[in-house]
Amino acid sequence: MTIKNKAYIVGAYEHPTRFAPDKSVAQLHAESALGALQDAGLELKDVDGYFCAGDVPGGSPISMAEYLNLNLSWLDGTEIGGCSYIAHVERAAQAIAAGKCRVALITLAGKPKSTGVATGTATRILGPERPETPWDLPYKPTITGIYGMITQRHMHEYGTTAEQLAAIKVAASHHAQYNENALLKKVVTVEDVINSPIIAPPLHRLDCCVITDGGGALIVTTPEIAKSLKRPLVKVMGASQTIKTSHGGYIAPTETGALKTGPEAFSEAGVTPNDIKYASIYDNFTIMVLMQLEDLGFCKKGQAGQFVAEGNLISGTGKLPWNTDGGGLCNNHPSNRGGITKVIEAVRQLRQEAHPAVQVKNCDIALAAGPGLVVGEGHAHATLILGRE
């Protein structure tokens, strides 16, 4: 069943805080939900579908449904890491198209910054019952260590350089300077990035995303309800999600699940990469932007390094304006999961509500895409194509 043009995003809200020691995770979810509903012109009583991932208290949508006093006919707690919320837009659209609900709420929230979580440099916590634990635990893997090895492989195979990766952070900082809520607003240079401390060779500190508290929410609804509201119309045109395993250790370290989700989402939407005016691409590390640009079809394999080095990600001058809020590299990575912020900024661009300095002219088709969990260990990926009507 296609979801093309069968659901619309009518509400989008990014929690403004980046450090929230005085708030509970449930409170951040609730404030984000109310913000998205207010943006849409709807109320909690209108919500009959709720979608969330493992960041909710208790890890189940039931707790937040109770906290918000929702009267639901449909709920979904699918957990596939940071791309869960991109995937949830597809799942909400499917539920709406099937008549299971009419107004779907998607929320994310977390407090890694105020609780001192060292996401990328701490040893991966592997449960004793996970089948890979006996093989992985003795080596004490870290997330940055894994992505550092992936980066080394991409450099070996394609000649990618540290300066090319740094250009991605430079583009993010150019955009973040206009975002009053961004954690890092300072514009940086390629030299700033490559002179920052090495975290996991060859990745530098500025190749890594920020750690923030906060949250976000989206409202997805039927075409009929969307057209009755006084909001710009943003329709779901195509979507795909997948799981890419490590194939028993025989991994392809320079490939992501975007190789599957990109073509499928483009096919459903009836568009090509050349039709995309704006791209939100998950940037937990600079190397992930590079690999997804290639796997989504914006560049041939091995050519994204040159593409980004030429400034093509910078809004107003580049061929593919990207992460105009500053992305996970500079703006926000709430709960160490960046999927929902990718959709939120895509919605802003399509509504012509991004900051004027980074607003893409005539933005009518946008993409949001990203991974979940850890590439190289088995990961999820989701791609979403949105259009302005």
Short mmCIF file of C-alpha atoms in Angstrom, two decimals:
data_model
loop_
_atom_site.label_atom_id
_atom_site.label_comp_id
_atom_site.label_asym_id
_atom_site.label_seq_id
_atom_site.Cartn_x
_atom_site.Cartn_y
_atom_site.Cartn_z
CA MET A 1 0.00 0.00 0.00
CA THR A 2 1.49 3.32 -1.03
CA ILE A 3 1.38 6.25 1.39
CA LYS A 4 2.02 8.84 -1.31
CA ASN A 5 -0.08 11.96 -0.60
CA LYS A 6 -2.20 10.06 1.95
CA ALA A 7 -0.90 11.90 5.01
CA TYR A 8 0.38 15.38 5.86
CA ILE A 9 2.68 16.79 8.54
CA VAL A 10 0.78 19.70 10.09
CA GLY A 11 2.74 20.25 13.30
CA ALA A 12 6.46 20.36 14.04
CA TYR A 13 8.21 21.52 17.20
CA GLU A 14 11.80 21.41 18.40
CA HIS A 15 12.25 21.96 22.13
CA PRO A 16 14.44 25.06 22.56
CA THR A 17 16.44 23.82 25.54
CA ARG A 18 19.80 22.11 25.15
CA PHE A 19 20.39 21.61 28.89
CA ALA A 20 17.44 20.68 31.09
CA PRO A 21 18.53 19.41 34.52
CA ASP A 22 15.32 20.82 36.04
CA LYS A 23 12.94 18.89 33.78
CA SER A 24 11.95 15.23 33.65
CA VAL A 25 12.09 13.24 30.42
CA ALA A 26 8.31 12.90 30.54
CA GLN A 27 7.98 16.68 30.88
CA LEU A 28 10.19 17.22 27.82
CA HIS A 29 8.03 14.78 25.84
CA ALA A 30 4.88 16.55 26.97
CA GLU A 31 6.16 20.07 26.27
CA SER A 32 7.27 18.96 22.82
CA ALA A 33 3.89 17.36 22.16
CA LEU A 34 2.03 20.51 23.19
CA GLY A 35 4.33 22.64 21.05
CA ALA A 36 3.65 20.55 17.94
CA LEU A 37 -0.09 20.54 18.59
CA GLN A 38 -0.13 24.30 19.03
CA ASP A 39 1.82 24.65 15.79
CA ALA A 40 -0.84 22.56 14.04
CA GLY A 41 -3.81 24.27 15.65
CA LEU A 42 -4.93 21.06 17.36
CA GLU A 43 -5.29 19.82 20.95
CA LEU A 44 -4.41 16.68 22.90
CA LYS A 45 -8.02 15.55 22.69
CA ASP A 46 -7.67 15.39 18.89
CA VAL A 47 -4.85 12.83 19.05
CA ASP A 48 -5.89 9.23 18.43
CA GLY A 49 -2.54 7.77 17.38
CA TYR A 50 0.75 7.91 19.31
CA PHE A 51 4.22 6.94 18.08
CA CYS A 52 7.46 6.90 20.08
CA ALA A 53 10.68 4.95 20.55
CA GLY A 54 12.79 3.68 23.43
CA ASP A 55 13.57 7.14 24.81
CA VAL A 56 10.15 7.39 26.51
CA PRO A 57 9.99 6.63 30.24
CA GLY A 58 9.64 2.88 30.65
CA GLY A 59 10.50 2.30 26.99
CA SER A 60 6.83 1.88 26.08
CA PRO A 61 4.26 4.26 24.55
CA ILE A 62 1.82 3.27 27.28
CA SER A 63 3.56 5.38 29.94
CA MET A 64 3.44 8.58 27.88
CA ALA A 65 -0.10 7.87 26.69
CA GLU A 66 -1.10 7.71 30.34
CA TYR A 67 0.90 10.83 31.23
CA LEU A 68 -0.73 12.81 28.41
CA ASN A 69 -4.16 11.29 29.07
CA LEU A 70 -4.51 10.30 25.42
CA ASN A 71 -7.55 8.50 24.04
CA LEU A 72 -5.97 6.30 21.41
CA SER A 73 -7.08 3.95 18.69
CA TRP A 74 -3.50 3.20 17.56
CA LEU A 75 -0.02 3.24 19.09
CA ASP A 76 3.45 2.21 17.98
CA GLY A 77 6.63 1.93 20.07
CA THR A 78 9.03 0.72 17.37
CA GLU A 79 12.64 1.21 18.47
CA ILE A 80 15.33 1.33 15.77
CA GLY A 81 17.64 3.97 17.22
CA GLY A 82 18.04 7.52 15.97
CA CYS A 83 16.09 6.99 12.75
CA SER A 84 13.02 5.74 14.66
CA TYR A 85 11.23 9.07 14.24
CA ILE A 86 11.84 9.29 10.50
CA ALA A 87 10.44 5.76 10.28
CA HIS A 88 7.52 6.72 12.54
CA VAL A 89 6.36 9.30 10.00
CA GLU A 90 6.03 6.45 7.50
CA ARG A 91 4.32 4.26 10.09
CA ALA A 92 1.93 7.05 11.02
CA ALA A 93 1.12 7.64 7.36
CA GLN A 94 0.45 3.92 6.92
CA ALA A 95 -1.88 3.88 9.93
CA ILE A 96 -3.71 6.96 8.65
CA ALA A 97 -4.04 5.49 5.14
CA ALA A 98 -5.43 2.29 6.65
CA GLY A 99 -7.97 4.20 8.74
CA LYS A 100 -6.42 3.20 12.07
CA CYS A 101 -6.10 6.79 13.29
CA ARG A 102 -6.64 10.33 12.07
CA VAL A 103 -4.25 12.50 14.11
CA ALA A 104 -0.88 10.93 14.95
CA LEU A 105 1.54 12.37 17.52
CA ILE A 106 5.26 11.46 17.39
CA THR A 107 7.52 12.51 20.29
CA LEU A 108 11.17 12.28 21.32
CA ALA A 109 12.95 13.54 24.44
CA GLY A 110 16.00 12.88 26.56
CA LYS A 111 18.60 14.30 28.94
CA PRO A 112 22.04 12.91 28.04
CA LYS A 113 23.79 16.25 28.59
CA SER A 114 22.48 16.94 32.07
CA THR A 115 23.07 13.34 33.17
CA GLY A 116 26.66 13.32 31.91
CA VAL A 117 26.34 10.63 29.26
CA ALA A 118 29.56 10.18 27.25
CA THR A 119 27.86 8.68 24.24
CA GLY A 120 30.65 8.31 21.74
CA THR A 121 33.66 7.66 23.93
CA ALA A 122 32.21 5.38 26.61
CA THR A 123 32.57 1.62 26.17
CA ARG A 124 29.53 0.18 24.44
CA ILE A 125 27.19 -1.32 27.03
CA LEU A 126 26.24 -4.72 25.68
CA GLY A 127 23.61 -6.80 27.50
CA PRO A 128 24.75 -10.29 28.55
CA GLU A 129 22.08 -11.93 26.42
CA ARG A 130 22.97 -10.14 23.19
CA PRO A 131 24.42 -12.79 20.88
CA GLU A 132 27.40 -10.67 19.86
CA THR A 133 28.48 -9.85 23.43
CA PRO A 134 31.05 -12.68 23.92
CA TRP A 135 32.91 -11.56 20.80
CA ASP A 136 32.63 -7.78 21.18
CA LEU A 137 32.97 -7.14 24.90
CA PRO A 138 36.66 -8.15 25.29
CA TYR A 139 37.60 -5.38 22.84
CA LYS A 140 35.57 -2.72 24.70
CA PRO A 141 34.24 -1.04 21.55
CA THR A 142 33.23 2.62 21.54
CA ILE A 143 30.92 4.30 19.04
CA THR A 144 33.57 6.79 17.96
CA GLY A 145 36.07 3.96 17.63
CA ILE A 146 33.77 2.13 15.25
CA TYR A 147 33.14 5.22 13.13
CA GLY A 148 36.83 6.03 13.17
CA MET A 149 37.56 2.65 11.58
CA ILE A 150 34.80 3.21 9.02
CA THR A 151 36.36 6.58 8.18
CA GLN A 152 39.78 4.99 7.73
CA ARG A 153 38.29 2.48 5.32
CA HIS A 154 36.55 5.17 3.26
CA MET A 155 39.82 7.10 3.09
CA HIS A 156 41.68 3.94 2.01
CA GLU A 157 39.19 3.00 -0.70
CA TYR A 158 38.37 6.42 -2.14
CA GLY A 159 41.11 8.83 -1.12
CA THR A 160 38.81 10.82 1.15
CA THR A 161 40.69 13.39 3.23
CA ALA A 162 40.30 14.92 6.67
CA GLU A 163 39.92 18.32 5.00
CA GLN A 164 36.96 17.08 2.97
CA LEU A 165 35.25 15.75 6.09
CA ALA A 166 35.95 19.05 7.83
CA ALA A 167 34.04 20.88 5.08
CA ILE A 168 30.88 19.21 6.37
CA LYS A 169 31.36 20.71 9.84
CA VAL A 170 32.13 24.07 8.24
CA ALA A 171 28.81 23.97 6.35
CA ALA A 172 26.93 23.05 9.53
CA SER A 173 28.51 25.96 11.40
CA HIS A 174 27.65 28.41 8.63
CA HIS A 175 24.00 27.48 9.17
CA ALA A 176 24.07 27.23 12.98
CA GLN A 177 25.19 30.84 13.37
CA TYR A 178 21.64 31.90 12.44
CA ASN A 179 19.94 29.50 14.88
CA GLU A 180 19.46 31.18 18.27
CA ASN A 181 18.97 27.79 19.94
CA ALA A 182 21.99 26.03 18.43
CA LEU A 183 24.48 24.68 20.95
CA LEU A 184 27.48 25.68 18.81
CA LYS A 185 26.99 28.96 16.94
CA LYS A 186 30.61 29.77 16.11
CA VAL A 187 31.55 29.55 12.44
CA VAL A 188 34.56 27.26 12.07
CA THR A 189 37.14 26.71 9.35
CA VAL A 190 38.61 23.54 7.90
CA GLU A 191 41.74 24.30 9.91
CA ASP A 192 39.71 24.58 13.12
CA VAL A 193 38.30 21.10 12.56
CA ILE A 194 41.54 19.32 11.69
CA ASN A 195 43.36 21.07 14.53
CA SER A 196 40.79 19.97 17.12
CA PRO A 197 41.78 16.97 19.27
CA ILE A 198 41.69 13.48 17.76
CA ILE A 199 38.93 11.40 19.34
CA ALA A 200 39.18 8.20 17.28
CA PRO A 201 41.66 8.38 14.41
CA PRO A 202 41.09 9.98 11.99
CA LEU A 203 37.99 11.61 13.53
CA HIS A 204 38.54 14.89 15.37
CA ARG A 205 36.38 16.33 18.11
CA LEU A 206 34.67 18.65 15.63
CA ASP A 207 33.86 15.69 13.35
CA CYS A 208 31.51 14.47 16.09
CA CYS A 209 27.98 15.57 16.93
CA VAL A 210 26.98 17.56 19.99
CA ILE A 211 25.37 16.04 23.08
CA THR A 212 22.21 17.82 24.17
CA ASP A 213 19.08 17.50 26.26
CA GLY A 214 15.77 18.40 24.69
CA GLY A 215 13.12 16.91 22.47
CA GLY A 216 10.82 17.33 19.54
CA ALA A 217 7.44 16.32 18.18
CA LEU A 218 5.52 15.95 14.93
CA ILE A 219 1.83 15.81 14.05
CA VAL A 220 0.76 13.70 11.06
CA THR A 221 -2.85 13.69 9.90
CA THR A 222 -5.29 12.97 7.09
CA PRO A 223 -5.49 15.12 3.95
CA GLU A 224 -8.98 16.27 4.98
CA ILE A 225 -7.91 17.50 8.41
CA ALA A 226 -4.70 19.03 7.03
CA LYS A 227 -6.63 21.07 4.48
CA SER A 228 -9.00 22.34 7.18
CA LEU A 229 -6.15 23.82 9.23
CA LYS A 230 -4.56 27.19 8.59
CA ARG A 231 -1.07 25.77 8.06
CA PRO A 232 1.09 25.28 4.96
CA LEU A 233 0.52 21.84 3.49
CA VAL A 234 3.45 19.41 3.75
CA LYS A 235 2.61 16.02 2.28
CA VAL A 236 4.32 12.66 2.71
CA MET A 237 5.37 11.60 -0.79
CA GLY A 238 7.51 8.53 -0.18
CA ALA A 239 9.34 6.63 2.53
CA SER A 240 11.36 3.52 3.26
CA GLN A 241 13.07 1.86 6.19
CA THR A 242 15.40 -1.11 6.50
CA ILE A 243 17.75 -3.06 8.73
CA LYS A 244 21.30 -3.67 7.45
CA THR A 245 23.02 -6.39 9.45
CA SER A 246 26.76 -6.99 9.77
CA HIS A 247 26.37 -10.24 7.80
CA GLY A 248 28.14 -12.29 10.41
CA GLY A 249 31.16 -9.99 10.40
CA TYR A 250 31.52 -9.75 6.62
CA ILE A 251 30.42 -6.14 6.57
CA ALA A 252 30.70 -3.54 3.84
CA PRO A 253 32.01 -0.75 6.11
CA THR A 254 31.55 2.10 3.60
CA GLU A 255 27.90 1.28 2.86
CA THR A 256 24.76 2.31 4.73
CA GLY A 257 21.13 1.25 4.65
CA ALA A 258 20.49 4.30 2.46
CA LEU A 259 21.45 2.10 -0.50
CA LYS A 260 18.04 0.48 -0.03
CA THR A 261 15.87 3.18 1.55
CA GLY A 262 16.91 5.94 -0.85
CA PRO A 263 15.85 4.27 -4.12
CA GLU A 264 12.66 2.91 -2.54
CA ALA A 265 11.59 6.29 -1.16
CA PHE A 266 12.43 8.08 -4.43
CA SER A 267 10.48 5.47 -6.39
CA GLU A 268 7.36 5.81 -4.25
CA ALA A 269 7.51 9.60 -4.40
CA GLY A 270 8.07 9.55 -8.17
CA VAL A 271 11.13 11.81 -7.95
CA THR A 272 14.92 11.52 -8.26
CA PRO A 273 17.81 12.94 -6.25
CA ASN A 274 18.00 15.78 -8.78
CA ASP A 275 14.51 16.91 -7.71
CA ILE A 276 15.48 17.42 -4.05
CA LYS A 277 15.78 21.11 -3.16
CA TYR A 278 16.79 20.56 0.48
CA ALA A 279 18.24 17.56 2.36
CA SER A 280 18.23 16.77 6.06
CA ILE A 281 20.85 14.02 6.42
CA TYR A 282 21.72 12.59 9.82
CA ASP A 283 25.14 13.84 10.93
CA ASN A 284 26.22 11.99 14.05
CA PHE A 285 29.69 12.01 12.46
CA THR A 286 30.96 13.78 9.36
CA ILE A 287 31.73 10.45 7.67
CA MET A 288 28.07 9.45 7.89
CA VAL A 289 27.05 12.49 5.85
CA LEU A 290 29.60 11.58 3.20
CA MET A 291 28.50 7.95 2.92
CA GLN A 292 24.80 8.77 2.85
CA LEU A 293 25.26 11.40 0.13
CA GLU A 294 26.73 8.62 -1.96
CA ASP A 295 24.29 5.88 -1.01
CA LEU A 296 21.24 8.12 -1.51
CA GLY A 297 22.42 8.87 -5.04
CA PHE A 298 23.48 12.50 -4.72
CA CYS A 299 27.08 11.54 -5.56
CA LYS A 300 28.77 8.50 -7.05
CA LYS A 301 30.66 6.32 -4.59
CA GLY A 302 33.89 7.99 -3.59
CA GLN A 303 32.94 11.40 -4.99
CA ALA A 304 31.13 12.96 -2.02
CA GLY A 305 34.40 14.22 -0.53
CA GLN A 306 35.02 16.52 -3.47
CA PHE A 307 31.33 17.48 -3.55
CA VAL A 308 31.30 18.75 0.04
CA ALA A 309 34.75 20.35 -0.26
CA GLU A 310 33.34 22.59 -3.00
CA GLY A 311 30.81 24.02 -0.52
CA ASN A 312 27.79 22.30 -2.04
CA LEU A 313 26.07 21.79 1.32
CA ILE A 314 25.89 25.50 2.18
CA SER A 315 22.50 27.12 1.63
CA GLY A 316 22.48 29.96 -0.85
CA THR A 317 25.62 28.88 -2.68
CA GLY A 318 25.69 25.08 -2.81
CA LYS A 319 23.92 22.60 -5.06
CA LEU A 320 22.32 20.68 -2.16
CA PRO A 321 21.46 22.84 0.89
CA TRP A 322 21.75 20.57 3.92
CA ASN A 323 20.93 20.67 7.64
CA THR A 324 20.18 24.38 7.66
CA ASP A 325 19.49 24.37 11.41
CA GLY A 326 23.10 23.39 12.09
CA GLY A 327 22.25 19.71 12.38
CA GLY A 328 23.59 17.30 14.96
CA LEU A 329 27.09 18.64 14.41
CA CYS A 330 26.24 22.11 15.74
CA ASN A 331 22.60 22.54 16.72
CA ASN A 332 20.93 19.68 18.55
CA HIS A 333 21.12 15.93 19.06
CA PRO A 334 18.41 15.40 21.70
CA SER A 335 18.54 12.11 23.55
CA ASN A 336 21.51 11.25 21.30
CA ARG A 337 18.96 10.63 18.55
CA GLY A 338 18.78 13.05 15.64
CA GLY A 339 16.02 11.69 13.43
CA ILE A 340 13.19 13.91 14.54
CA THR A 341 15.16 17.15 14.13
CA LYS A 342 15.88 16.15 10.54
CA VAL A 343 12.16 15.98 9.77
CA ILE A 344 11.43 19.19 11.69
CA GLU A 345 13.92 21.25 9.67
CA ALA A 346 12.66 19.74 6.41
CA VAL A 347 9.15 20.85 7.37
CA ARG A 348 10.43 24.35 8.16
CA GLN A 349 12.09 24.57 4.76
CA LEU A 350 8.99 23.43 2.89
CA ARG A 351 6.84 25.91 4.81
CA GLN A 352 9.33 28.72 4.07
CA GLU A 353 9.79 29.09 7.83
CA ALA A 354 13.54 28.52 8.09
CA HIS A 355 15.77 31.46 9.00
CA PRO A 356 15.84 33.88 6.04
CA ALA A 357 19.62 33.57 5.80
CA VAL A 358 19.37 29.82 5.11
CA GLN A 359 15.89 29.47 3.60
CA VAL A 360 16.08 27.60 0.28
CA LYS A 361 14.32 29.45 -2.53
CA ASN A 362 11.38 27.64 -4.12
CA CYS A 363 11.81 24.68 -1.79
CA ASP A 364 9.05 22.28 -2.81
CA ILE A 365 10.60 18.82 -2.31
CA ALA A 366 12.76 17.86 0.68
CA LEU A 367 14.42 14.74 2.02
CA ALA A 368 15.06 13.54 5.57
CA ALA A 369 17.25 10.48 6.02
CA GLY A 370 19.42 8.83 8.60
CA PRO A 371 20.69 5.73 10.37
CA GLY A 372 19.76 4.22 13.69
CA LEU A 373 21.95 2.23 16.08
CA VAL A 374 25.60 1.80 15.00
CA VAL A 375 26.81 1.34 11.43
CA GLY A 376 29.20 -1.61 11.36
CA GLU A 377 27.36 -3.48 14.13
CA GLY A 378 24.09 -3.81 12.28
CA HIS A 379 21.99 -0.71 11.86
CA ALA A 380 18.63 0.62 10.74
CA HIS A 381 18.05 3.32 8.15
CA ALA A 382 15.06 5.40 7.08
CA THR A 383 14.42 7.87 4.27
CA LEU A 384 11.47 10.22 3.91
CA ILE A 385 10.47 12.40 0.96
CA LEU A 386 8.22 15.38 1.71
CA GLY A 387 6.61 17.90 -0.62
CA ARG A 388 4.94 21.30 -0.39
CA GLU A 389 1.45 21.49 -1.80
#
